[in-house]
Structures are given as structure tokens and as C-alpha cells.
PDB file of C-alpha atoms and ligand atoms in Angstrom:
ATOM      1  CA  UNK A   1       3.587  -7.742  21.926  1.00 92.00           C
ATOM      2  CA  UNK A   2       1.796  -6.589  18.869  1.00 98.00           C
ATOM      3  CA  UNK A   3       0.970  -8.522  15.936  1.00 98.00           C
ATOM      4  CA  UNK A   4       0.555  -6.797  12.183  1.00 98.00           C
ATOM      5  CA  UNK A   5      -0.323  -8.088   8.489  1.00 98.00           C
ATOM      6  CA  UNK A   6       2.373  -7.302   5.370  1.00 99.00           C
ATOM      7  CA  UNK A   7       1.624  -7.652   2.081  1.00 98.00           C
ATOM      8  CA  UNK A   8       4.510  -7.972  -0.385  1.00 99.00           C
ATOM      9  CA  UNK A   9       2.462  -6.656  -3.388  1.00 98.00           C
ATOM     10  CA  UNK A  10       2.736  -7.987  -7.077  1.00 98.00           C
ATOM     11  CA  UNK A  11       5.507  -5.167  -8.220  1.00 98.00           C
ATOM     12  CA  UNK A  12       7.966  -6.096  -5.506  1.00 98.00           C
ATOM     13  CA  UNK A  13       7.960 -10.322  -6.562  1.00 98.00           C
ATOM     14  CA  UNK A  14       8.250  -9.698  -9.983  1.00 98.00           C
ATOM     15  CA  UNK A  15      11.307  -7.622  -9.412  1.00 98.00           C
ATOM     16  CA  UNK A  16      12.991 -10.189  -7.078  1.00 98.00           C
ATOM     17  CA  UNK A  17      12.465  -7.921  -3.871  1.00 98.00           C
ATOM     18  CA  UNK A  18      11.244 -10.456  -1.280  1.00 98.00           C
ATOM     19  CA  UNK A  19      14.113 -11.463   0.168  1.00 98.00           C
ATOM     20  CA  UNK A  20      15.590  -8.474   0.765  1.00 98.00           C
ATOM     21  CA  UNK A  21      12.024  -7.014   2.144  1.00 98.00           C
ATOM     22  CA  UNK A  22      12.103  -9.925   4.230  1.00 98.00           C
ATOM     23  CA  UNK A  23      15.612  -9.890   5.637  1.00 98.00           C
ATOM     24  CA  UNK A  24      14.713  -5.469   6.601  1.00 98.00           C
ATOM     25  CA  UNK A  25      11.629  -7.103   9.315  1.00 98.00           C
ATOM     26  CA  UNK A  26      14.137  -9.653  10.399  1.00 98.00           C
ATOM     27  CA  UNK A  27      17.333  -7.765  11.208  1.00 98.00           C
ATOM     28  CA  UNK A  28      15.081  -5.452  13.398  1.00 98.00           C
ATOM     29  CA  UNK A  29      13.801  -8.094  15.534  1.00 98.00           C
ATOM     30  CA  UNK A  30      10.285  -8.396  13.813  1.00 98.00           C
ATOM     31  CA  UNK A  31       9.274 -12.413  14.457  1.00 98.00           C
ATOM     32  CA  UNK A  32       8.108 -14.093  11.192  1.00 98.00           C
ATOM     33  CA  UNK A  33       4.478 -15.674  12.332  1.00 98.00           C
ATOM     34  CA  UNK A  34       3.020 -17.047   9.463  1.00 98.00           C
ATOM     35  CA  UNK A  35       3.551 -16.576   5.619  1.00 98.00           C
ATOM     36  CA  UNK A  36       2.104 -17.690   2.284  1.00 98.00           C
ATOM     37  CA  UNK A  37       2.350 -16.933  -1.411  1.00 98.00           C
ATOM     38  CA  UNK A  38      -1.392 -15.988  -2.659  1.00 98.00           C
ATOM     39  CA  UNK A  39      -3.042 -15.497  -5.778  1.00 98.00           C
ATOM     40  CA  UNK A  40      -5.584 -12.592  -4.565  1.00 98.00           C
ATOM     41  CA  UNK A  41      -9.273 -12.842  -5.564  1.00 98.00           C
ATOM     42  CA  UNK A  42     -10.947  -9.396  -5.987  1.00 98.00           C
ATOM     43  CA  UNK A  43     -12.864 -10.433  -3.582  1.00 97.00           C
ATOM     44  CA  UNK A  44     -10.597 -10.438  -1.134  1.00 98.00           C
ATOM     45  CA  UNK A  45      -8.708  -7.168  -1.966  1.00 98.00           C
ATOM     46  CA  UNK A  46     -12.197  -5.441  -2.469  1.00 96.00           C
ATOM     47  CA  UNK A  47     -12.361  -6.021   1.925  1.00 96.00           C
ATOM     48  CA  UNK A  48      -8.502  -5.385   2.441  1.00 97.00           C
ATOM     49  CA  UNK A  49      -8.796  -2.123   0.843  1.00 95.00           C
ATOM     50  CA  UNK A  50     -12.476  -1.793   1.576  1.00 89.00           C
ATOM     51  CA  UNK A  51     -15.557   0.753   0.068  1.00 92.00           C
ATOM     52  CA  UNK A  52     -15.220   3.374   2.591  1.00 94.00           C
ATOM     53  CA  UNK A  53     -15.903   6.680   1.372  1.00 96.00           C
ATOM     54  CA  UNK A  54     -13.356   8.420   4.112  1.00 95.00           C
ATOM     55  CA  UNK A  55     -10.382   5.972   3.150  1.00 93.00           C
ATOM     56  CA  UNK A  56     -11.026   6.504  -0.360  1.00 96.00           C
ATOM     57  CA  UNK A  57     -11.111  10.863  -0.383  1.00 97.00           C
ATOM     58  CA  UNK A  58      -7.773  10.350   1.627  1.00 93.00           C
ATOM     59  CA  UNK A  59      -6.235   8.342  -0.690  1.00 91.00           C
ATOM     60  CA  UNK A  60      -7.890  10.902  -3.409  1.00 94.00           C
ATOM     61  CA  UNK A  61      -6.556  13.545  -1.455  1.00 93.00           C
ATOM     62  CA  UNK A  62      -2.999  12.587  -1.578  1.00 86.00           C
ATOM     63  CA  UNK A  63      -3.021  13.269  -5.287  1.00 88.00           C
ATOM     64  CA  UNK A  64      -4.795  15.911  -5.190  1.00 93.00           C
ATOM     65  CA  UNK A  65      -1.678  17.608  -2.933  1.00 92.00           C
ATOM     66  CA  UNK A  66       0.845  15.667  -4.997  1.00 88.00           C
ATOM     67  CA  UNK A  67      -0.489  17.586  -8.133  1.00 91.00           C
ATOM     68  CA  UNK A  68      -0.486  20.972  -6.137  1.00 93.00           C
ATOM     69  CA  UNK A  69       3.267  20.936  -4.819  1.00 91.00           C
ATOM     70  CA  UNK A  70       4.172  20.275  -8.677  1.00 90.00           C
ATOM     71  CA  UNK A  71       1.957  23.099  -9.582  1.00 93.00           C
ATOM     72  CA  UNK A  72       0.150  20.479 -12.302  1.00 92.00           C
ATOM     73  CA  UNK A  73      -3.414  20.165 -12.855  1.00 93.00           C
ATOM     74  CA  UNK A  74      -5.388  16.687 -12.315  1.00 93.00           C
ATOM     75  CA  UNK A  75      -8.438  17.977 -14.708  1.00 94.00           C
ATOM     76  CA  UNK A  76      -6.295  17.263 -17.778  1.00 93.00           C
ATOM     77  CA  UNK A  77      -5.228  14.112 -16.635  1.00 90.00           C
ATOM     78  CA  UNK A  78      -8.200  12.499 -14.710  1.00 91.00           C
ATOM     79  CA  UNK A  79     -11.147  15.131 -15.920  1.00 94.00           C
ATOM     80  CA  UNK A  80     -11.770  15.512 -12.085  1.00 95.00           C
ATOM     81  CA  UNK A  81     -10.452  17.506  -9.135  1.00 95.00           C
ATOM     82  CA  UNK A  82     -13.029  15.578  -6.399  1.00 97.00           C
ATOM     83  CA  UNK A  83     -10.891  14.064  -4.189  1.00 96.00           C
ATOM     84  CA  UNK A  84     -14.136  11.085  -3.653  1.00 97.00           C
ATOM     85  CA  UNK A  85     -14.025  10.667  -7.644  1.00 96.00           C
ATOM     86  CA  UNK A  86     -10.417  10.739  -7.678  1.00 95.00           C
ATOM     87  CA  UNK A  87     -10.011   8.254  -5.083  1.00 96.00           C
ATOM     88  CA  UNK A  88     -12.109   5.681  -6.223  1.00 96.00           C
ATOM     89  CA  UNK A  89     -10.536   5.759  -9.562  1.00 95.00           C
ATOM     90  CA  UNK A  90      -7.512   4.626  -7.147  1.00 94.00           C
ATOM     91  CA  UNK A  91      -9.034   2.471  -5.560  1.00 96.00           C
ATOM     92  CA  UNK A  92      -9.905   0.106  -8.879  1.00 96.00           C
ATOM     93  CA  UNK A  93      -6.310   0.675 -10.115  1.00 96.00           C
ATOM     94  CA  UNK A  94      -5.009  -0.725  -6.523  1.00 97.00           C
ATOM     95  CA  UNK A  95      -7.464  -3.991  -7.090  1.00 98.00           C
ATOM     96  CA  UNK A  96      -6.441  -4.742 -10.050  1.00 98.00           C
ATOM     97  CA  UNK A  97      -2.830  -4.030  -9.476  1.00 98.00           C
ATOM     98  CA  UNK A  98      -2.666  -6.131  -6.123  1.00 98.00           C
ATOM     99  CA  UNK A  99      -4.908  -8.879  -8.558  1.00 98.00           C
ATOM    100  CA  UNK A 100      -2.094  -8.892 -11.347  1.00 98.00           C
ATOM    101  CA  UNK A 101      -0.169 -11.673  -9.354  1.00 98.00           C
ATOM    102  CA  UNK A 102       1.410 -13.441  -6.990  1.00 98.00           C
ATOM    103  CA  UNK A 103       1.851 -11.762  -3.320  1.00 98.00           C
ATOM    104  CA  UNK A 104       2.981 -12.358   0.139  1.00 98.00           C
ATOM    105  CA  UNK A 105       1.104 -12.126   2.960  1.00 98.00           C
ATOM    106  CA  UNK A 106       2.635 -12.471   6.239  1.00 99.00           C
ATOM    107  CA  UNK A 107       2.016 -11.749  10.190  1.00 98.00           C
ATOM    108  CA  UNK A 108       4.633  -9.889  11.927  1.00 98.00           C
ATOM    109  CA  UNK A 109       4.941 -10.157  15.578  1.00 98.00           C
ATOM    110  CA  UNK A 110       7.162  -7.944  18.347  1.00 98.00           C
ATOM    111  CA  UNK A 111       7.206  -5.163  20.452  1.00 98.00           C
ATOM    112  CA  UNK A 112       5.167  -2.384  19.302  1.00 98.00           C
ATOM    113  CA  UNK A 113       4.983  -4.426  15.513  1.00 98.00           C
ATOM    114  CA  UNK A 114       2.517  -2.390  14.043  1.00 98.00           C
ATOM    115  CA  UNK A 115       4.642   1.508  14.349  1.00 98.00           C
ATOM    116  CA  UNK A 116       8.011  -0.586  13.850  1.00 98.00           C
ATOM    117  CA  UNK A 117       6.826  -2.207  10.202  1.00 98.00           C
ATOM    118  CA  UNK A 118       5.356   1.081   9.223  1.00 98.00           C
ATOM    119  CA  UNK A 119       8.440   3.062   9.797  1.00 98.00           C
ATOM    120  CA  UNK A 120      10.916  -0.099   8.169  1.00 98.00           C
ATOM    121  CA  UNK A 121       8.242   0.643   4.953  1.00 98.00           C
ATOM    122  CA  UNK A 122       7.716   4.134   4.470  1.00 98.00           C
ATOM    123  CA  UNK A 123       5.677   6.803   3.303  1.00 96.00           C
ATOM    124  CA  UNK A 124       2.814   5.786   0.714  1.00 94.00           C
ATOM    125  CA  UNK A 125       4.410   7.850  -1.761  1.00 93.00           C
ATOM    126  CA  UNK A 126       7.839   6.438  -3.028  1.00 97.00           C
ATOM    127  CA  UNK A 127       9.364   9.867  -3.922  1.00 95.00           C
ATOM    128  CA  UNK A 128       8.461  10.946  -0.376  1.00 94.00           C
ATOM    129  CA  UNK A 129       9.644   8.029   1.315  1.00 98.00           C
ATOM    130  CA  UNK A 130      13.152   8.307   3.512  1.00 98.00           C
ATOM    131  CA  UNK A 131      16.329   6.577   2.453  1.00 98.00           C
ATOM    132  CA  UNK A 132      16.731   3.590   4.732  1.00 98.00           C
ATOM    133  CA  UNK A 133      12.862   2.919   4.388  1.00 98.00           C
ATOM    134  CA  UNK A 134      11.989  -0.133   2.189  1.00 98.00           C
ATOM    135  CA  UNK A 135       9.695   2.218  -0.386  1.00 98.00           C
ATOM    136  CA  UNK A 136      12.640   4.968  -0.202  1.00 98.00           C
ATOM    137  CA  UNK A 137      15.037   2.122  -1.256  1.00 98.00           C
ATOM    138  CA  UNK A 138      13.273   0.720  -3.892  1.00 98.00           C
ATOM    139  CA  UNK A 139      11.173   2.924  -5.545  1.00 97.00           C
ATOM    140  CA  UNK A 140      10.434   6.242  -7.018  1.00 96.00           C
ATOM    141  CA  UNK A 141       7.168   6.396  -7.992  1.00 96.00           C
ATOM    142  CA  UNK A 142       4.743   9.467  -7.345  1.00 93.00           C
ATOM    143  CA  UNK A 143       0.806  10.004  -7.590  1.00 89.00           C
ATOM    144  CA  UNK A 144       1.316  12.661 -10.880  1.00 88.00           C
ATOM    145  CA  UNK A 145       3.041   9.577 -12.746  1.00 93.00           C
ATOM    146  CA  UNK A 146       0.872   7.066 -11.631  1.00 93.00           C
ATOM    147  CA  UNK A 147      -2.283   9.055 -12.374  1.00 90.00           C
ATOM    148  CA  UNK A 148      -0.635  10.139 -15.840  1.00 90.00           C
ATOM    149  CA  UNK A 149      -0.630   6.171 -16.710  1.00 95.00           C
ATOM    150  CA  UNK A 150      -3.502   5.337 -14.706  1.00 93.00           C
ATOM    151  CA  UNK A 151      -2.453   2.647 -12.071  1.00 96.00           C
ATOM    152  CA  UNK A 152      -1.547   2.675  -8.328  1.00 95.00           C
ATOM    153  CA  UNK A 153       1.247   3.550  -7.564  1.00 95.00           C
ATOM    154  CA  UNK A 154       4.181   1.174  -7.638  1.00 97.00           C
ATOM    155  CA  UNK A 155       5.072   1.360  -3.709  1.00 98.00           C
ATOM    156  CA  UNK A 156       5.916  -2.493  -3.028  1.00 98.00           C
ATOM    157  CA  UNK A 157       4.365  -3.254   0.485  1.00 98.00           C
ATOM    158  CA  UNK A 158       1.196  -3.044   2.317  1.00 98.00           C
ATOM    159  CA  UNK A 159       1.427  -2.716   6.085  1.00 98.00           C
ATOM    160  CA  UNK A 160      -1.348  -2.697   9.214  1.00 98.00           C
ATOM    161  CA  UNK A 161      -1.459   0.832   9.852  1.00 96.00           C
ATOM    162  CA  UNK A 162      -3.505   0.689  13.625  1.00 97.00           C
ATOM    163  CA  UNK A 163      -4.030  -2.315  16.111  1.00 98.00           C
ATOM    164  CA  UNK A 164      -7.638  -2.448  14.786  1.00 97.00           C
ATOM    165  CA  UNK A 165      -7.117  -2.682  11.199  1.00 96.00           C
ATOM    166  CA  UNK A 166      -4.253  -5.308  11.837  1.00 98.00           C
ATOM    167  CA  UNK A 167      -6.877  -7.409  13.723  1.00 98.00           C
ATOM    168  CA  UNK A 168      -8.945  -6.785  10.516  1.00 97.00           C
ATOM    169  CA  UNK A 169      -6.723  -8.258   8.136  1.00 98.00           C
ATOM    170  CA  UNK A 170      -5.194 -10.486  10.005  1.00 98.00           C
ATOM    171  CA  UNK A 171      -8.337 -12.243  10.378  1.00 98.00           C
ATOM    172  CA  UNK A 172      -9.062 -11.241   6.628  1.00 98.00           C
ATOM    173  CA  UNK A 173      -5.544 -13.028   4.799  1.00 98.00           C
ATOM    174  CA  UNK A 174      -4.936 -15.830   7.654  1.00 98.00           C
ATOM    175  CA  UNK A 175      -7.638 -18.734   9.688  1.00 95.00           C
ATOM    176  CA  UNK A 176      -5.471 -17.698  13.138  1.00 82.00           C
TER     177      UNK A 176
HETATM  178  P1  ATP B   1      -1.000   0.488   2.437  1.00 51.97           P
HETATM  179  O1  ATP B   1      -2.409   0.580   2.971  1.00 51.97           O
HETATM  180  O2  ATP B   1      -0.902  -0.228   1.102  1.00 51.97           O
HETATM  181  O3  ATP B   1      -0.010  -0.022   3.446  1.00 51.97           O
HETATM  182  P2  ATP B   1      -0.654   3.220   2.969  1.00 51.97           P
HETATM  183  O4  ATP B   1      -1.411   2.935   4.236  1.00 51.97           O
HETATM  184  O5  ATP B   1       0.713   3.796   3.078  1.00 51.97           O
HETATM  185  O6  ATP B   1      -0.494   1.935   2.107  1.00 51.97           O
HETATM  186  P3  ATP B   1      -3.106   4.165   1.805  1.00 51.97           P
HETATM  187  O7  ATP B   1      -3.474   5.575   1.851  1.00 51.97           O
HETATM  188  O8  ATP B   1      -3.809   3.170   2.683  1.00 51.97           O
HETATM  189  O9  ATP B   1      -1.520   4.092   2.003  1.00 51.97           O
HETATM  190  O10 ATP B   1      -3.222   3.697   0.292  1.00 51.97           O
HETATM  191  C1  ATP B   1      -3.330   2.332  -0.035  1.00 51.97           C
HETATM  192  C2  ATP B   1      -2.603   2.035  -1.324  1.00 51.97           C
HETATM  193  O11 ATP B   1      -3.229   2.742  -2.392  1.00 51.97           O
HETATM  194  C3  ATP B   1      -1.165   2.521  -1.366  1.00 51.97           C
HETATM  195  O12 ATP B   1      -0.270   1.602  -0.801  1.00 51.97           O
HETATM  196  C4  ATP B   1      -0.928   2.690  -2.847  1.00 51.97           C
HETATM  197  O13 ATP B   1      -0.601   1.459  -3.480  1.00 51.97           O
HETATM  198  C5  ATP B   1      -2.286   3.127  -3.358  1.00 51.97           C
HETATM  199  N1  ATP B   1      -2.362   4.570  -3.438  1.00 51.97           N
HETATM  200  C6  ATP B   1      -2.527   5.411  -2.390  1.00 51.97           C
HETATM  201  N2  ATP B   1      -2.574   6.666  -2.794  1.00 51.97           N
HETATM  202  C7  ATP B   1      -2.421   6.624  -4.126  1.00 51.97           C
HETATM  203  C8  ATP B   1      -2.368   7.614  -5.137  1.00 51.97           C
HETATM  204  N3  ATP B   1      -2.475   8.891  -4.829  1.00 51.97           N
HETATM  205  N4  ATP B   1      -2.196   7.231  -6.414  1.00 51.97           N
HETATM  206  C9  ATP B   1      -2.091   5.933  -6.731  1.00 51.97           C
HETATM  207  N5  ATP B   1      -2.139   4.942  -5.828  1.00 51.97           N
HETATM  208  C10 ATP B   1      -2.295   5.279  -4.553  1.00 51.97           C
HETATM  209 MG1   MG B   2      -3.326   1.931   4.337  1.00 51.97          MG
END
């Protein structure tokens, strides 16, 4: 038994997406432990998503190879190729996207949780994500677009990615 923290971010409400991104956790046998509609401080999403400089070149990173598979060049949009400068550029974007209203945070509990809600979401990147997966489904977002308009990208759902951060946030979003 494993248990794992989902965010249902600010783009997926306002488009009328909880339900359904409910119902996907359900009909797989996830268990629906605790949930709540939040208002998220900075504060808060400054330690969900926090000031680590590995986390953020990943993150940077995945631009970086976004904008090289569509042979496009980050300098003209971003005036960096760092993947650290890049990624912390994303990282502000994400706070105040995940800041710009209301979310849901909720602990998911089953066999093996934390792998089975990552797989029901998806890769980070919509346009990469598989049919059948909740980001796949729903969005089509990409890092050169997002960067372009400077915001995070639009991919509707946070979800524990190890047993260790899920203990993290868990402890972070809920007083269980
Ligand atoms: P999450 O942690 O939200 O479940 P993830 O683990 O799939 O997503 P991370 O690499 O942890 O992906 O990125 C955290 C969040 O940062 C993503 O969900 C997305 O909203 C945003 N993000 C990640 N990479 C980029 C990018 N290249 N451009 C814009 N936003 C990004
Ligand atoms: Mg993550």
C-alpha cells in the first residue's frame, strides 16, 4: 500500500476537468484519502516545487531538448541557453501559475499508488504525453510554446513522483 499527493492545478478547474481527472484515479482502483480545494500561498508552492538547483536544470533541460528536436533556438526567445537560468525562469512561471487559483490537492492510496498515478497522468510535456494518459487527453501544450509566451506549461496535474517526495508533500498540503 502506497500513498501519493495530486494536485489538480489551476488550468484543469477553470476548464471544468476535475471530475473527469477524478473519475481516471477511481476507475483504476486508486482510494480517494483526503481532498480539499486550496487557494495556494507562494509560500507553499515555493516548498512543493522547491529551490533546488538539480530539479531546476532538469526542468531547464527539458526545454532545452524540446527546442533541439524542433531545430529552434531558445536565445531568441529567452536570451539564454543555460539550462540553470532557463530553469529558474520556469520555475517562477510554475509559482505563479499554480498561485493564479483555485486547486485540488488530494492523497491517493493503493497498491503501488505512486507508479500507477504517474502513468494515469503522463509525461510532463502534453505533446509527448500518450493517448489514454490524462495530459495526452487533455492537452497539447509544449515547452517551445510555453517559453514563446512565457508561462509553465499548461499540463493539468501534479503527481508524487518517488515514495520520498510523496512523504514530502504529503506532509507539505495535508496535517495527516
Ligand atoms: P509535476 O512535478 O508537476 O508532477 P513532472 O514531475 O512531470 O510534473 P517536473 O519536471 O517536476 O515534471 O516539472 C514540474 C512542473 O514544471 C511541470 O508539471 C510543468 O508544469 C512545469 N514545467 C516543467 N518543465 C517545463 C518546461 N520546460 N516549460 C514550462 N514549464 C515546465
Ligand atoms: Mg515533478
Amino acid at each position: 500500500m502506497e500513498r501519493t499527493l495530486v494536485l489538480i492545478k489551476p488550468d484543469a478547474v477553470k476548464r471544468g476537468l476535475v471530475g473527469e481527472i477524478i473519475t481516471r484515479f477511481e476507475r483504476v482502483g486508486l482510494s480517494l484519502e483526503e481532498m480539499k480545494i486550496v487557494n495556494a500561498t507562494t509560500e507553499i508552492v515555493e516548498q512543493h516545487y522547491p529551490d533546488d538547483k538539480n530539479w531546476i536544470r532538469s526542468v531547464g533541460k527539458k526545454t532545452l531538448d524540446t527546442y533541439q528536436k524542433y531545430n529552434l533556438n531558445i536565445v531568441e526567445d529567452l536570451g539564454t541557453d543555460d539550462a540553470l537560468e532557463v530553469g529558474n525562469l520556469i520555475r517562477r512561471w510554475l509559482i505563479h501559475q499554480i498561485t493564479s487559483g483555485p486547486i485540488i490537492a488530494i492523497i491517493l492510496s493503493g497498491n503501488h499508488a505512486i507508479e500507477v498515478a504517474r502513468k494515469i497522468v503522463g509525461n510532463t510535456v502534453p505533446l509527448f504525453a500518450e493517448l489514454g494518459t490524462i495530459r495526452g487527453d487533455f492537452s497539447i501544450d509544449s515547452p517551445d510554446l510555453s517559453t514563446k509566451e512565457k508561462r509553465a506549461l499548461q499540463n493539468l496535474i501534479h503527481a508524487s513522483a518517488t515514495i520520498e517526495e510523496a512523504k514530502r508533500e504529503i506532509s507539505l498540503w495535508f496535517e495527516v
